Coordinates of C-alpha atoms and ligand atoms in Angstrom, one line a residue:
M1 CA -7.9 24.3 2.9
G2 CA -7.3 24.1 6.6
E3 CA -4.1 24.5 8.5
E4 CA -0.9 23.7 6.6
F5 CA 1.7 21.6 8.4
F6 CA 4.5 21.1 5.9
T7 CA 5.1 24.7 5.1
E8 CA 8.6 24.4 3.8
V9 CA 7.4 22.3 0.9
T10 CA 4.9 23.6 -1.6
G11 CA 4.7 20.4 -3.6
P12 CA 4.3 18.4 -5.6
I13 CA 8.0 17.4 -5.3
P14 CA 9.4 17.9 -8.8
F15 CA 11.7 15.7 -10.9
G16 CA 15.2 17.2 -11.0
G17 CA 17.2 14.3 -12.5
L18 CA 20.5 12.8 -11.5
E19 CA 22.5 16.0 -11.6
S20 CA 20.0 18.1 -9.6
R21 CA 21.3 19.8 -6.5
D22 CA 17.8 20.4 -5.1
P23 CA 17.4 18.2 -2.1
L24 CA 13.6 18.5 -2.5
A25 CA 13.6 17.1 -6.0
F26 CA 13.5 13.5 -7.2
K27 CA 16.7 12.2 -8.9
V28 CA 15.2 9.1 -10.4
W29 CA 11.6 8.6 -9.5
Q30 CA 9.4 9.6 -12.4
P31 CA 6.0 8.0 -11.9
D32 CA 5.1 8.3 -15.7
R33 CA 8.4 7.0 -17.0
V34 CA 7.7 3.9 -19.0
V35 CA 9.7 0.8 -18.0
L36 CA 9.1 -2.5 -19.7
G37 CA 6.0 -1.1 -21.2
R38 CA 4.4 0.2 -18.0
P39 CA 4.7 3.5 -16.0
M40 CA 7.1 3.2 -13.1
V41 CA 4.2 4.0 -10.7
D42 CA 2.3 0.9 -11.9
H43 CA 5.4 -1.3 -11.2
L44 CA 6.1 0.1 -7.7
R45 CA 2.8 1.3 -6.4
P46 CA 4.5 3.1 -3.5
G47 CA 2.8 4.0 -0.3
V48 CA 3.5 5.9 2.8
C49 CA 2.9 4.3 6.2
F50 CA 0.9 6.1 8.7
W51 CA 2.4 4.7 11.9
H52 CA 6.0 5.7 11.6
S53 CA 5.5 9.0 9.8
F54 CA 2.4 10.4 11.6
S55 CA 1.7 8.4 14.7
W56 CA 5.2 8.2 16.2
A57 CA 6.9 11.1 17.9
G58 CA 10.4 9.7 18.2
V59 CA 9.8 7.8 21.4
D60 CA 12.2 5.0 22.1
M61 CA 12.7 2.8 25.1
F62 CA 15.1 5.3 26.7
G63 CA 13.6 8.6 25.6
N64 CA 10.6 10.7 25.0
G65 CA 9.3 12.0 21.7
T66 CA 11.7 14.3 19.9
M67 CA 9.8 15.2 16.8
D68 CA 8.0 18.4 15.8
R69 CA 4.5 16.8 15.6
P70 CA 1.8 19.0 17.1
W71 CA -0.8 16.3 16.6
L72 CA 1.1 14.0 19.0
V73 CA 1.7 16.4 21.9
P74 CA 0.5 14.5 25.1
G75 CA -2.6 15.8 26.8
G76 CA -4.4 17.3 23.9
D77 CA -8.0 16.7 22.7
E78 CA -7.5 13.2 21.2
M79 CA -10.1 13.4 18.5
A80 CA -9.0 16.9 17.4
Q81 CA -5.4 15.6 17.3
A82 CA -6.5 12.6 15.3
R83 CA -8.1 15.0 12.7
Q84 CA -5.0 17.1 12.6
R85 CA -2.9 13.9 12.1
M86 CA -5.0 12.9 9.2
A87 CA -4.9 16.3 7.6
A88 CA -1.1 16.4 7.9
A89 CA -0.8 12.9 6.5
F90 CA -2.9 13.7 3.4
E91 CA -1.1 17.0 2.9
F92 CA 2.2 15.0 3.0
F93 CA 0.9 12.3 0.5
T94 CA -0.2 14.9 -1.9
K95 CA 2.9 17.0 -1.7
L96 CA 5.1 13.9 -2.1
G97 CA 2.9 12.6 -4.9
T98 CA 2.7 9.0 -3.9
P99 CA -0.4 7.1 -4.8
Y100 CA -0.9 4.9 -1.7
Y101 CA -0.9 4.8 2.1
C102 CA -1.3 2.1 4.8
F103 CA -2.5 2.3 8.4
H104 CA -3.4 0.3 11.5
D105 CA -6.7 1.0 13.1
R106 CA -5.1 2.7 16.1
D107 CA -2.7 4.8 14.1
V108 CA -5.6 7.0 13.2
A109 CA -8.2 6.5 16.0
P110 CA -7.9 7.2 19.7
E111 CA -8.6 4.1 21.8
G112 CA -11.1 5.6 24.2
D113 CA -12.2 3.5 27.1
S114 CA -14.1 0.8 25.4
F115 CA -14.2 -1.1 22.1
A116 CA -17.5 0.7 21.2
T117 CA -15.8 4.1 21.6
F118 CA -12.8 3.0 19.7
R119 CA -15.0 1.7 16.8
S120 CA -17.0 4.9 16.6
N121 CA -13.8 7.0 16.8
L122 CA -12.4 5.0 13.9
D123 CA -15.6 5.2 11.9
A124 CA -15.7 9.0 12.2
L125 CA -12.1 9.2 11.1
V126 CA -12.7 6.8 8.2
D127 CA -15.5 9.1 7.0
D128 CA -12.8 11.9 6.9
A129 CA -10.4 9.6 5.1
L130 CA -12.9 8.7 2.5
G131 CA -13.3 12.5 1.8
Y132 CA -9.6 13.0 1.6
Q133 CA -9.2 10.0 -0.7
E134 CA -11.8 11.3 -3.1
R135 CA -10.3 14.8 -3.1
T136 CA -6.7 13.8 -3.5
G137 CA -6.9 10.5 -5.4
V138 CA -4.6 8.9 -2.9
R139 CA -5.7 5.3 -2.3
L140 CA -5.4 2.7 0.5
L141 CA -2.8 0.0 -0.3
W142 CA -3.7 -2.0 2.9
G143 CA -5.2 -1.7 6.2
T144 CA -4.4 -3.7 9.4
A145 CA -5.4 -4.0 13.0
N146 CA -2.9 -3.3 15.8
L147 CA -3.0 -6.4 18.0
F148 CA 0.2 -5.8 19.9
T149 CA 0.3 -2.4 21.6
H150 CA -2.4 -2.6 24.2
P151 CA -1.5 -4.6 27.4
R152 CA -4.3 -7.0 26.8
Y153 CA -2.2 -8.4 23.9
Q154 CA 1.0 -8.9 26.0
A155 CA 0.8 -12.7 25.6
G156 CA -0.4 -12.5 22.0
A157 CA -3.7 -12.0 20.2
A158 CA -4.9 -15.2 18.5
T159 CA -2.3 -17.2 20.4
N160 CA -3.2 -15.8 23.8
P161 CA -3.7 -18.4 26.6
D162 CA -7.0 -16.5 27.2
P163 CA -9.8 -17.0 24.6
A164 CA -11.3 -13.7 25.6
V165 CA -8.2 -12.0 24.1
F166 CA -8.7 -14.0 20.9
A167 CA -12.3 -12.7 20.9
Y168 CA -11.2 -9.1 21.3
A169 CA -8.7 -9.5 18.5
A170 CA -11.4 -11.0 16.3
A171 CA -13.6 -8.0 17.0
Q172 CA -10.9 -5.6 16.0
V173 CA -10.0 -7.5 12.8
T174 CA -13.7 -7.9 11.8
H175 CA -14.1 -4.1 12.0
M176 CA -10.8 -3.2 10.4
L177 CA -11.4 -5.6 7.5
E178 CA -14.7 -3.9 6.9
V179 CA -13.1 -0.4 7.2
T180 CA -10.4 -1.5 4.7
Q181 CA -13.1 -2.6 2.3
R182 CA -15.0 0.6 2.8
L183 CA -11.9 2.6 1.9
G184 CA -11.3 0.5 -1.2
G185 CA -8.1 -1.0 0.3
E186 CA -6.4 -3.4 -2.1
N187 CA -4.9 -5.7 0.6
Y188 CA -5.3 -6.6 4.3
V189 CA -2.3 -7.3 6.3
L190 CA -1.8 -9.5 9.4
W191 CA 1.4 -9.1 11.2
G192 CA 1.6 -11.3 14.2
G193 CA 3.6 -9.0 16.4
R194 CA 3.1 -10.9 19.6
E195 CA 2.0 -14.2 18.1
G196 CA 5.0 -16.1 19.5
Y197 CA 6.5 -16.5 23.0
D198 CA 8.9 -15.0 25.5
T199 CA 9.6 -18.3 27.3
L200 CA 8.7 -21.9 26.5
L201 CA 8.2 -22.4 30.3
N202 CA 4.7 -21.0 30.0
T203 CA 3.9 -21.7 26.4
D204 CA 1.9 -24.5 24.8
L205 CA 3.2 -24.6 21.2
R206 CA 0.5 -27.1 20.0
R207 CA -2.4 -25.1 21.3
E208 CA -1.0 -21.8 20.1
G209 CA -0.6 -23.2 16.6
E210 CA -4.2 -24.4 16.5
Q211 CA -5.4 -21.1 17.8
L212 CA -3.6 -19.1 15.1
A213 CA -4.8 -21.4 12.4
R214 CA -8.4 -21.0 13.6
F215 CA -8.0 -17.3 13.6
L216 CA -6.7 -17.2 10.0
H217 CA -9.6 -19.4 9.0
L218 CA -12.1 -17.0 10.6
V219 CA -10.5 -14.0 8.7
V220 CA -10.9 -15.9 5.4
E221 CA -14.5 -16.7 6.2
H222 CA -15.3 -13.1 7.0
K223 CA -13.5 -11.8 3.9
H224 CA -15.7 -14.0 1.7
K225 CA -18.8 -13.2 3.7
I226 CA -18.4 -9.5 3.2
G227 CA -17.1 -9.8 -0.4
F228 CA -13.8 -8.1 0.3
E229 CA -11.8 -8.5 -2.9
G230 CA -8.4 -7.5 -1.7
Q231 CA -5.6 -9.9 -0.9
L232 CA -5.0 -11.3 2.6
L233 CA -1.3 -11.0 3.5
I234 CA 0.7 -12.3 6.4
E235 CA 3.8 -10.4 7.2
P236 CA 6.6 -12.7 8.5
K237 CA 9.1 -11.6 11.1
P238 CA 11.2 -14.0 13.3
M239 CA 11.3 -12.0 16.6
E240 CA 10.8 -8.6 18.2
P241 CA 8.9 -7.8 20.2
T242 CA 8.7 -11.5 21.1
K243 CA 11.7 -13.7 21.6
H244 CA 10.3 -15.9 18.9
Q245 CA 7.5 -15.1 16.4
Y246 CA 5.6 -18.0 14.7
D247 CA 5.5 -16.4 11.3
Y248 CA 9.3 -16.6 11.2
D249 CA 9.8 -16.2 7.5
V250 CA 8.0 -16.8 4.2
Q251 CA 8.9 -20.5 4.1
T252 CA 7.6 -21.0 7.7
V253 CA 4.3 -19.2 6.9
Y254 CA 3.9 -21.2 3.7
G255 CA 4.3 -24.5 5.6
F256 CA 1.9 -23.4 8.3
L257 CA -0.7 -22.5 5.6
L258 CA -0.3 -25.9 3.9
K259 CA -0.6 -27.7 7.2
H260 CA -3.9 -26.0 8.1
G261 CA -5.6 -26.1 4.7
L262 CA -5.2 -22.3 4.1
E263 CA -3.1 -22.5 1.0
G264 CA -4.2 -20.1 -1.7
E265 CA -6.0 -17.8 0.9
Y266 CA -3.0 -15.8 2.0
R267 CA 0.2 -14.4 0.5
T268 CA 3.0 -12.6 2.2
N269 CA 3.9 -9.0 2.8
I270 CA 7.7 -9.2 2.8
E271 CA 9.7 -6.6 4.8
A272 CA 13.4 -6.2 4.0
N273 CA 14.5 -5.7 7.6
H274 CA 12.4 -8.7 8.8
A275 CA 14.2 -10.9 6.2
T276 CA 17.7 -9.9 7.6
L277 CA 16.5 -10.4 11.1
A278 CA 15.6 -14.0 10.1
G279 CA 19.1 -14.5 8.9
H280 CA 18.1 -14.3 5.2
S281 CA 18.6 -11.7 2.5
F282 CA 15.6 -9.8 1.3
H283 CA 16.4 -11.3 -2.0
H284 CA 15.9 -14.8 -0.6
E285 CA 12.5 -14.0 0.9
V286 CA 11.2 -12.5 -2.3
A287 CA 12.7 -15.3 -4.4
F288 CA 11.1 -17.9 -2.2
A289 CA 7.8 -16.2 -2.3
A290 CA 7.9 -15.8 -6.0
A291 CA 8.7 -19.5 -6.5
N292 CA 5.8 -20.6 -4.3
G293 CA 3.0 -18.2 -5.3
M294 CA 3.4 -16.3 -2.0
L295 CA 4.5 -12.9 -3.3
G296 CA 2.0 -10.3 -2.1
S297 CA 3.4 -6.9 -1.2
I298 CA 6.6 -5.3 0.1
D299 CA 7.4 -3.4 3.2
A300 CA 10.4 -1.3 2.0
N301 CA 13.0 -0.5 4.5
R302 CA 16.5 -1.7 5.6
G303 CA 18.3 -2.7 8.8
D304 CA 21.7 -1.6 10.1
P305 CA 24.2 -4.4 9.6
Q306 CA 25.7 -3.6 13.0
N307 CA 22.4 -3.8 14.9
G308 CA 20.6 -7.0 15.5
W309 CA 17.1 -5.4 15.6
D310 CA 14.5 -3.9 13.3
T311 CA 15.9 -0.4 12.7
D312 CA 13.3 0.3 10.0
Q313 CA 15.5 2.7 8.1
F314 CA 14.5 4.0 4.7
P315 CA 15.9 1.9 1.8
N316 CA 19.0 3.5 0.3
S317 CA 20.9 0.7 -1.4
V318 CA 20.2 0.0 -5.1
E319 CA 22.5 -3.0 -4.9
D320 CA 20.4 -4.5 -2.2
L321 CA 17.2 -3.9 -4.0
A322 CA 18.0 -4.6 -7.6
L323 CA 17.8 -8.4 -7.3
P324 CA 14.6 -8.6 -5.2
M325 CA 13.2 -6.2 -7.8
Y326 CA 14.4 -8.5 -10.6
E327 CA 12.5 -11.5 -8.9
I328 CA 9.4 -9.4 -8.7
L329 CA 9.5 -8.4 -12.4
R330 CA 10.2 -12.0 -13.4
A331 CA 7.2 -13.1 -11.3
G332 CA 4.9 -10.7 -13.2
G333 CA 5.0 -7.7 -10.8
I334 CA 3.9 -6.9 -7.3
A335 CA 0.2 -5.7 -8.0
P336 CA -2.2 -5.7 -6.2
G337 CA 0.6 -5.2 -3.6
G338 CA 3.0 -2.4 -3.7
F339 CA 6.0 -0.9 -1.9
N340 CA 5.0 0.5 1.5
F341 CA 7.7 2.5 3.2
D342 CA 7.5 0.8 6.6
A343 CA 10.5 3.0 7.6
K344 CA 11.0 5.6 10.2
L345 CA 13.2 8.6 10.5
R346 CA 16.1 8.5 12.9
R347 CA 15.1 10.0 16.3
Q348 CA 17.3 13.0 15.7
S349 CA 15.6 13.9 12.4
T350 CA 13.2 16.0 14.2
H351 CA 12.2 18.5 11.6
R352 CA 9.0 18.0 9.6
T353 CA 10.8 18.4 6.3
D354 CA 13.1 15.4 7.2
L355 CA 10.0 13.2 6.3
F356 CA 10.3 14.5 2.7
Y357 CA 14.0 13.9 2.4
A358 CA 13.5 10.3 3.7
H359 CA 10.7 9.5 1.3
I360 CA 12.4 11.2 -1.7
G361 CA 15.5 9.0 -1.0
G362 CA 13.5 5.9 -0.6
L363 CA 11.5 6.5 -3.8
D364 CA 14.6 7.3 -5.8
T365 CA 16.3 4.1 -4.5
I366 CA 13.4 1.8 -5.4
A367 CA 13.0 3.6 -8.8
R368 CA 16.6 3.0 -9.6
A369 CA 16.5 -0.6 -8.5
L370 CA 13.6 -1.0 -10.9
L371 CA 15.6 0.4 -13.8
V372 CA 18.4 -2.0 -13.0
A373 CA 16.1 -4.9 -12.6
A374 CA 14.2 -4.1 -15.9
D375 CA 17.5 -4.0 -17.7
L376 CA 18.5 -7.4 -16.3
V377 CA 15.1 -8.8 -17.4
E378 CA 15.4 -7.3 -20.9
R379 CA 18.9 -8.7 -21.4
D380 CA 17.9 -11.9 -19.8
D381 CA 21.5 -13.1 -19.4
L382 CA 20.7 -14.3 -15.9
G383 CA 17.6 -16.2 -17.0
A384 CA 19.4 -17.7 -20.0
R385 CA 22.2 -18.9 -17.8
K386 CA 19.9 -20.4 -15.3
D387 CA 18.0 -22.2 -18.1
R388 CA 21.2 -23.6 -19.4
R389 CA 22.2 -24.7 -16.0
Y390 CA 19.0 -26.8 -15.6
A391 CA 18.7 -27.8 -19.3
G392 CA 19.2 -31.5 -18.4
W393 CA 15.8 -31.4 -16.6
D394 CA 14.1 -30.5 -19.8
A395 CA 15.8 -33.3 -21.6
D396 CA 15.1 -37.1 -21.6
L397 CA 16.7 -38.1 -18.3
G398 CA 15.4 -35.2 -16.3
K399 CA 11.9 -35.5 -17.7
A400 CA 11.8 -39.3 -17.1
I401 CA 12.8 -38.8 -13.4
L402 CA 10.2 -36.0 -12.8
D403 CA 7.4 -37.8 -14.7
G404 CA 7.8 -40.8 -12.5
H405 CA 9.2 -43.1 -15.2
E406 CA 12.3 -43.9 -13.3
S407 CA 12.9 -45.7 -10.0
L408 CA 15.9 -46.0 -7.7
E409 CA 16.6 -49.3 -9.3
S410 CA 16.3 -48.2 -12.9
L411 CA 18.6 -45.3 -12.2
E412 CA 21.1 -47.6 -10.5
A413 CA 21.1 -49.7 -13.7
K414 CA 21.8 -46.7 -15.9
V415 CA 24.6 -45.5 -13.7
A416 CA 26.1 -49.0 -13.5
A417 CA 25.9 -49.5 -17.2
G418 CA 27.9 -46.2 -17.7
E419 CA 24.9 -44.6 -19.5
V420 CA 24.9 -41.8 -16.9
D421 CA 28.2 -40.3 -16.0
P422 CA 27.9 -36.7 -14.7
R423 CA 30.8 -34.2 -14.8
P424 CA 30.9 -31.2 -12.4
V425 CA 30.1 -27.9 -14.1
S426 CA 31.2 -24.5 -12.8
G427 CA 28.4 -22.5 -11.0
G428 CA 30.1 -19.4 -12.3
Q429 CA 29.1 -17.2 -9.4
E430 CA 31.7 -14.5 -9.8
A431 CA 30.9 -14.0 -13.5
L432 CA 27.2 -13.7 -12.6
E433 CA 28.0 -11.2 -9.8
N434 CA 30.0 -9.1 -12.3
L435 CA 27.2 -9.2 -14.7
V436 CA 24.8 -7.8 -12.1
N437 CA 27.3 -5.1 -11.0
Q438 CA 27.9 -4.0 -14.5
R439 CA 24.2 -3.2 -14.8
V440 CA 24.0 -1.6 -11.4
W441 CA 26.8 0.7 -12.4
S442 CA 25.7 1.6 -15.9
V443 CA 21.9 1.8 -16.1
R444 CA 20.6 5.3 -16.2
Ligands
XUL1 C1 6.5 -4.3 12.6 C2 5.9 -4.1 11.3 C3 4.5 -3.7 11.3 C4 3.7 -4.2 10.2 C5 2.2 -3.9 10.3 O1 7.8 -4.8 12.5 O2 6.5 -4.3 10.3 O3 4.5 -2.3 11.3 O4 4.1 -3.8 9.0 O5 1.6 -4.3 11.5
CO2 CO1 6.1 -4.0 8.3

């Protein structure tokens, strides 16, 4: 073994239970605990993200890096630092005991001064990653290409007014899709960070939509050509860094895919903080995706209700997560997606061990949300009440309408004859909320 980076933690992090006083022990997360007939780990498939945890030094738009990350100190030998970064990452994954990780091409590889150099840097580091994966058993949940940091992407990647930028983005995605396949990645994510606009004064919405659709078709073609078996996922977000992002929310992405003949080729990677940024709840986004065959994977995090931006904090509210988790269970689970912690430490959490506290808290929160959701599914009170609420649609009148056996005129005749005379029924929202809260409070 080479240099050790997280020396305060011997790992693997043990299970301590709800009464444990050890901050470096799990209170709920027990990968092997069986929930609804499956180990917890198979339900949640949690992963650590490379970018926030290992490739970010705490820089924000007002200040320099704050964190104790020797592999990010400016001015070092970039390839040597990249190797340190990967060693630190796999040491962390193993000590934490999570099965998956995710990365962008440039999280791991130095850019160099040309695409060819970048590609060979990446290939060398991917060789290392393969070795680490084999030795540790940690797997790749998804890979993605960073098409938003470099200045060439300032006006977008696929939606750039310059086709040369489209071509460059295509080169990056081609290679990263192949890298993801080589590493056995189970999904490939496209987050359109700058696929949007800052001002309509210089933006042709029609052209940019066509360009984005063309790009998405090319990705599908290449996926099939190389035989990549993972899911393709689009990650919606309404804004930031752009004023407006085209992949606004799950429903917008769904409509775009339908319009461009891409349905069935992509699902969504839903991020909690992106949902709230779009003015939705995370519950809404997951429920919409589940109802329309668009549920792919989860970027687990949370925003701050007082801030309007993407604060990417670690999830810590079981109440917020229990219902999205319920939708996921009812939809048959999240696999081959998972729960990627797309979350970052606060800038003042500078110590390396803070990374463990953050992930321990996040894992315990999603694990407890899973227990609550499983209990709700098992009792099925919510499902039963929903079924009762819509029972009329399974009876004669509802079926006749849906099957096309009724017209406006025939319905008018029924209503005029007094055959149909609906009475308002209570939606019972408060009773339902009480029912959920009771489970949130009592499940252990
Ligand atoms: C940005 C974001 C990205 C994607 C991957 O808000 O969520 O990190 O998850 O590009
Ligand atoms: Co994300």
